[in-house]
């Protein structure tokens, strides 16, 4: 089973 | 003041069609170099990065940098009021509270002005590092649209598997499964129809159909779409906008629970 990741898991807030 | 003029309002109409299903509002950053938008959907799963270079406009003037928060649905409604052949001009004064859209018919006998109030927005900006991707695939945008639409019937997500031979898209669900393989085209005589695979490492990634079907709304902007992929990082789906810029969509993958 796969879950949806979010972009904030990968990219830093600037 | 800020003034940007495009002879073909159709380009801006298509850009709005390409973002309106993902974004309800966005900040348009205007500077000497052009107009930029970076905005995530509410769930922070996808991001739209739009770049329109100032030299791509027929007239462009931006005396000082402006950040203008705009309602995408309102902007979309206004652009629907432009005739297919109309010229569009965006105009705002320094420290603006509104922006004006001016549509002019080709023979200049009709001039329509629409003023839209700007909105104050808290914006979250993401730093996206320049990355080299394991696989970069170029393919006809109409083909990508069709594949996303067709495979969406079978499941909520589509798995992209790329090797040096080509790219395979697959989906499965309660009713069954489907997969579509595209081989790299041998001769690139027709650039618009070409499928080109640049692979360093094979990749396999799974993405939500819902977002992919929003991205393909940019298909009318460009005959080709470029997909950049590495294992376990967001997909980049890029459409060029004529000679004026590009729209890039980033999509977070589905990962093992």
Coordinates of N, CA, C and O in Angstrom, one line a residue, chain B residues 178-243:
Chain B
X178 N -4.0 -2.2 -16.5 CA -3.7 -1.8 -17.9 C -2.3 -1.3 -17.9 O -1.8 -0.8 -16.9
X179 N -1.6 -1.5 -19.0 CA -0.3 -0.8 -19.1 C -0.1 -0.4 -20.6 O -0.6 -1.0 -21.5
X180 N 0.6 0.7 -20.7 CA 0.9 1.2 -22.0 C 2.4 1.4 -22.1 O 3.0 2.1 -21.3
X181 N 3.1 0.8 -23.1 CA 4.5 1.0 -23.3 C 4.8 1.9 -24.5 O 4.2 1.7 -25.6
X182 N 5.6 2.9 -24.3 CA 6.1 3.7 -25.5 C 7.5 3.5 -25.7 O 8.3 3.6 -24.8
X183 N 7.9 3.1 -26.9 CA 9.3 2.9 -27.3 C 9.9 4.3 -27.7 O 9.2 5.1 -28.3
X184 N 11.2 4.5 -27.5 CA 11.8 5.6 -28.0 C 11.7 5.6 -29.6 O 11.9 4.6 -30.2
X185 N 11.4 6.7 -30.2 CA 11.3 6.7 -31.6 C 12.7 6.7 -32.2 O 13.7 7.3 -31.8
X186 N 12.8 5.8 -33.3 CA 14.1 5.6 -33.9 C 14.6 6.8 -34.7 O 15.8 7.2 -34.5
X187 N 13.7 7.4 -35.5 CA 14.2 8.6 -36.2 C 13.3 9.7 -35.7 O 12.1 9.6 -35.5
X188 N 14.0 10.8 -35.5 CA 13.3 12.0 -35.0 C 13.0 13.0 -36.1 O 13.3 14.2 -36.1
X189 N 12.5 12.4 -37.3 CA 12.2 13.3 -38.4 C 11.1 14.3 -38.0 O 11.3 15.5 -38.3
X190 N 10.1 13.8 -37.3 CA 9.0 14.7 -36.9 C 9.2 15.0 -35.4 O 8.8 14.2 -34.6
X191 N 9.7 16.2 -35.1 CA 10.0 16.5 -33.8 C 8.8 16.5 -32.8 O 8.9 16.1 -31.7
X192 N 7.7 16.9 -33.4 CA 6.4 17.0 -32.6 C 6.0 15.6 -32.2 O 5.3 15.4 -31.1
X193 N 6.3 14.6 -33.0 CA 5.8 13.2 -32.7 C 6.8 12.4 -32.0 O 6.5 11.2 -31.6
X194 N 8.0 12.9 -31.8 CA 9.1 12.1 -31.2 C 8.9 11.7 -29.8 O 8.3 12.5 -29.0
X195 N 9.4 10.5 -29.4 CA 9.5 10.1 -28.0 C 11.0 9.9 -27.8 O 11.7 9.1 -28.4
X196 N 11.5 10.7 -26.9 CA 13.0 10.7 -26.6 C 13.2 10.4 -25.2 O 12.6 11.0 -24.3
X197 N 14.1 9.4 -24.9 CA 14.3 9.0 -23.5 C 15.8 9.2 -23.3 O 16.7 8.7 -23.9
X198 N 16.1 10.0 -22.3 CA 17.5 10.2 -21.8 C 17.6 9.6 -20.4 O 17.0 10.1 -19.4
X199 N 18.2 8.4 -20.3 CA 18.2 7.6 -19.1 C 19.7 7.5 -18.5 O 20.5 7.0 -19.2
X200 N 19.8 7.9 -17.3 CA 21.1 7.6 -16.5 C 20.9 6.3 -15.7 O 21.7 5.4 -15.7
X201 N 19.8 6.2 -15.0 CA 19.4 5.1 -14.2 C 17.9 4.8 -14.4 O 17.1 5.8 -14.6
X202 N 17.5 3.6 -14.5 CA 16.0 3.3 -14.6 C 15.3 3.8 -13.4 O 15.8 3.8 -12.2
X203 N 14.1 4.3 -13.6 CA 13.2 4.7 -12.4 C 11.9 4.1 -12.5 O 11.4 3.7 -13.5
X204 N 11.3 4.0 -11.3 CA 9.9 3.5 -11.2 C 9.2 4.4 -10.1 O 9.7 4.4 -8.9
X205 N 8.2 5.1 -10.5 CA 7.5 6.0 -9.6 C 6.0 5.9 -9.7 O 5.5 5.6 -10.8
X206 N 5.3 6.2 -8.7 CA 3.8 6.1 -8.7 C 3.2 7.5 -8.4 O 3.6 8.1 -7.4
X207 N 2.3 7.9 -9.2 CA 1.7 9.3 -9.0 C 0.1 9.2 -9.0 O -0.4 8.4 -9.7
X208 N -0.5 10.2 -8.3 CA -1.9 10.3 -8.3 C -2.5 10.7 -9.6 O -2.0 11.7 -10.2
X209 N -3.5 10.0 -10.1 CA -4.2 10.4 -11.4 C -4.8 11.8 -11.3 O -4.8 12.5 -12.3
X210 N -5.3 12.1 -10.2 CA -6.1 13.3 -10.0 C -5.2 14.5 -10.4 O -5.7 15.4 -11.2
X211 N -4.0 14.5 -10.0 CA -3.1 15.6 -10.3 C -2.6 15.6 -11.7 O -2.5 16.6 -12.4
X212 N -2.2 14.4 -12.2 CA -1.8 14.2 -13.6 C -2.8 14.8 -14.5 O -2.5 15.4 -15.5
X213 N -4.1 14.5 -14.2 CA -5.2 14.9 -15.1 C -5.4 16.4 -15.0 O -6.0 17.0 -15.9
X214 N -4.9 17.1 -14.0 CA -4.9 18.6 -14.0 C -3.7 19.1 -14.8 O -3.9 20.1 -15.6
X215 N -2.5 18.4 -14.7 CA -1.4 18.9 -15.5 C -1.6 18.9 -17.0 O -1.2 19.8 -17.7
X216 N -2.3 17.8 -17.4 CA -2.5 17.7 -18.9 C -3.3 18.8 -19.5 O -3.4 18.9 -20.7
X217 N -4.0 19.6 -18.7 CA -4.7 20.7 -19.2 C -3.8 21.8 -19.8 O -4.3 22.7 -20.5
X218 N -2.5 21.6 -19.6 CA -1.5 22.5 -20.3 C -1.2 22.0 -21.7 O -0.5 22.7 -22.4
X219 N -1.7 20.9 -22.1 CA -1.4 20.3 -23.4 C -1.6 21.3 -24.6 O -0.7 21.3 -25.4
X220 N -2.7 22.1 -24.6 CA -2.8 23.0 -25.7 C -1.7 24.1 -25.8 O -1.6 24.7 -26.8
X221 N -0.9 24.2 -24.8 CA 0.2 25.2 -24.8 C 1.4 24.7 -25.7 O 2.1 25.5 -26.2
X222 N 1.5 23.4 -25.8 CA 2.8 22.9 -26.4 C 2.6 21.4 -26.9 O 1.9 20.6 -26.3
X223 N 3.1 21.1 -28.1 CA 3.0 19.8 -28.7 C 3.8 18.7 -27.9 O 3.5 17.5 -28.1
X224 N 4.8 19.2 -27.2 CA 5.6 18.2 -26.5 C 5.6 18.5 -25.0 O 5.5 19.6 -24.5
X225 N 5.7 17.4 -24.2 CA 5.8 17.5 -22.7 C 7.1 16.9 -22.3 O 7.5 15.9 -22.9
X226 N 7.7 17.4 -21.3 CA 9.0 16.8 -20.8 C 8.7 16.3 -19.4 O 8.3 17.1 -18.5
X227 N 9.0 15.0 -19.1 CA 8.9 14.4 -17.8 C 10.3 14.2 -17.3 O 11.0 13.5 -17.9
X228 N 10.6 14.8 -16.1 CA 11.9 14.5 -15.5 C 11.7 13.7 -14.2 O 10.8 14.1 -13.3
X229 N 12.4 12.6 -14.0 CA 12.1 11.7 -12.9 C 13.4 11.2 -12.3 O 14.4 10.8 -13.0
X230 N 13.4 11.0 -11.0 CA 14.4 10.2 -10.2 C 13.6 9.5 -9.2 O 12.6 10.0 -8.7
X231 N 14.1 8.3 -8.8 CA 13.4 7.6 -7.8 C 13.2 8.4 -6.5 O 14.1 9.1 -6.0
X232 N 12.0 8.3 -5.9 CA 11.7 8.9 -4.6 C 11.8 10.4 -4.6 O 12.1 11.0 -3.5
X233 N 11.7 11.1 -5.7 CA 11.6 12.6 -5.7 C 10.5 13.0 -6.5 O 10.0 12.2 -7.4
X234 N 10.0 14.2 -6.4 CA 8.9 14.7 -7.2 C 9.1 14.7 -8.7 O 10.2 15.0 -9.1
X235 N 8.1 14.4 -9.4 CA 8.1 14.4 -10.9 C 8.1 15.9 -11.3 O 7.4 16.7 -10.6
X236 N 8.8 16.2 -12.4 CA 8.6 17.5 -13.0 C 8.0 17.3 -14.4 O 8.6 16.6 -15.2
X237 N 6.9 18.0 -14.6 CA 6.2 17.9 -15.9 C 6.2 19.3 -16.5 O 5.6 20.2 -16.0
X238 N 6.9 19.4 -17.6 CA 7.1 20.7 -18.2 C 6.6 20.9 -19.6 O 6.8 20.1 -20.4
X239 N 5.9 22.0 -19.7 CA 5.3 22.4 -21.0 C 5.9 23.8 -21.4 O 5.9 24.7 -20.6
X240 N 6.5 23.9 -22.6 CA 7.0 25.2 -23.0 C 5.8 26.1 -23.4 O 4.8 25.6 -23.9
X241 N 5.9 27.4 -23.2 CA 4.9 28.3 -23.7 C 5.5 29.2 -24.8 O 6.1 30.2 -24.5
X242 N 5.4 28.7 -26.0 CA 5.9 29.3 -27.2 C 7.3 29.8 -26.9 O 8.2 29.1 -26.4
X243 N 7.6 31.0 -27.3 CA 9.0 31.6 -27.0 C 9.0 32.5 -25.8 O 9.9 33.2 -25.5

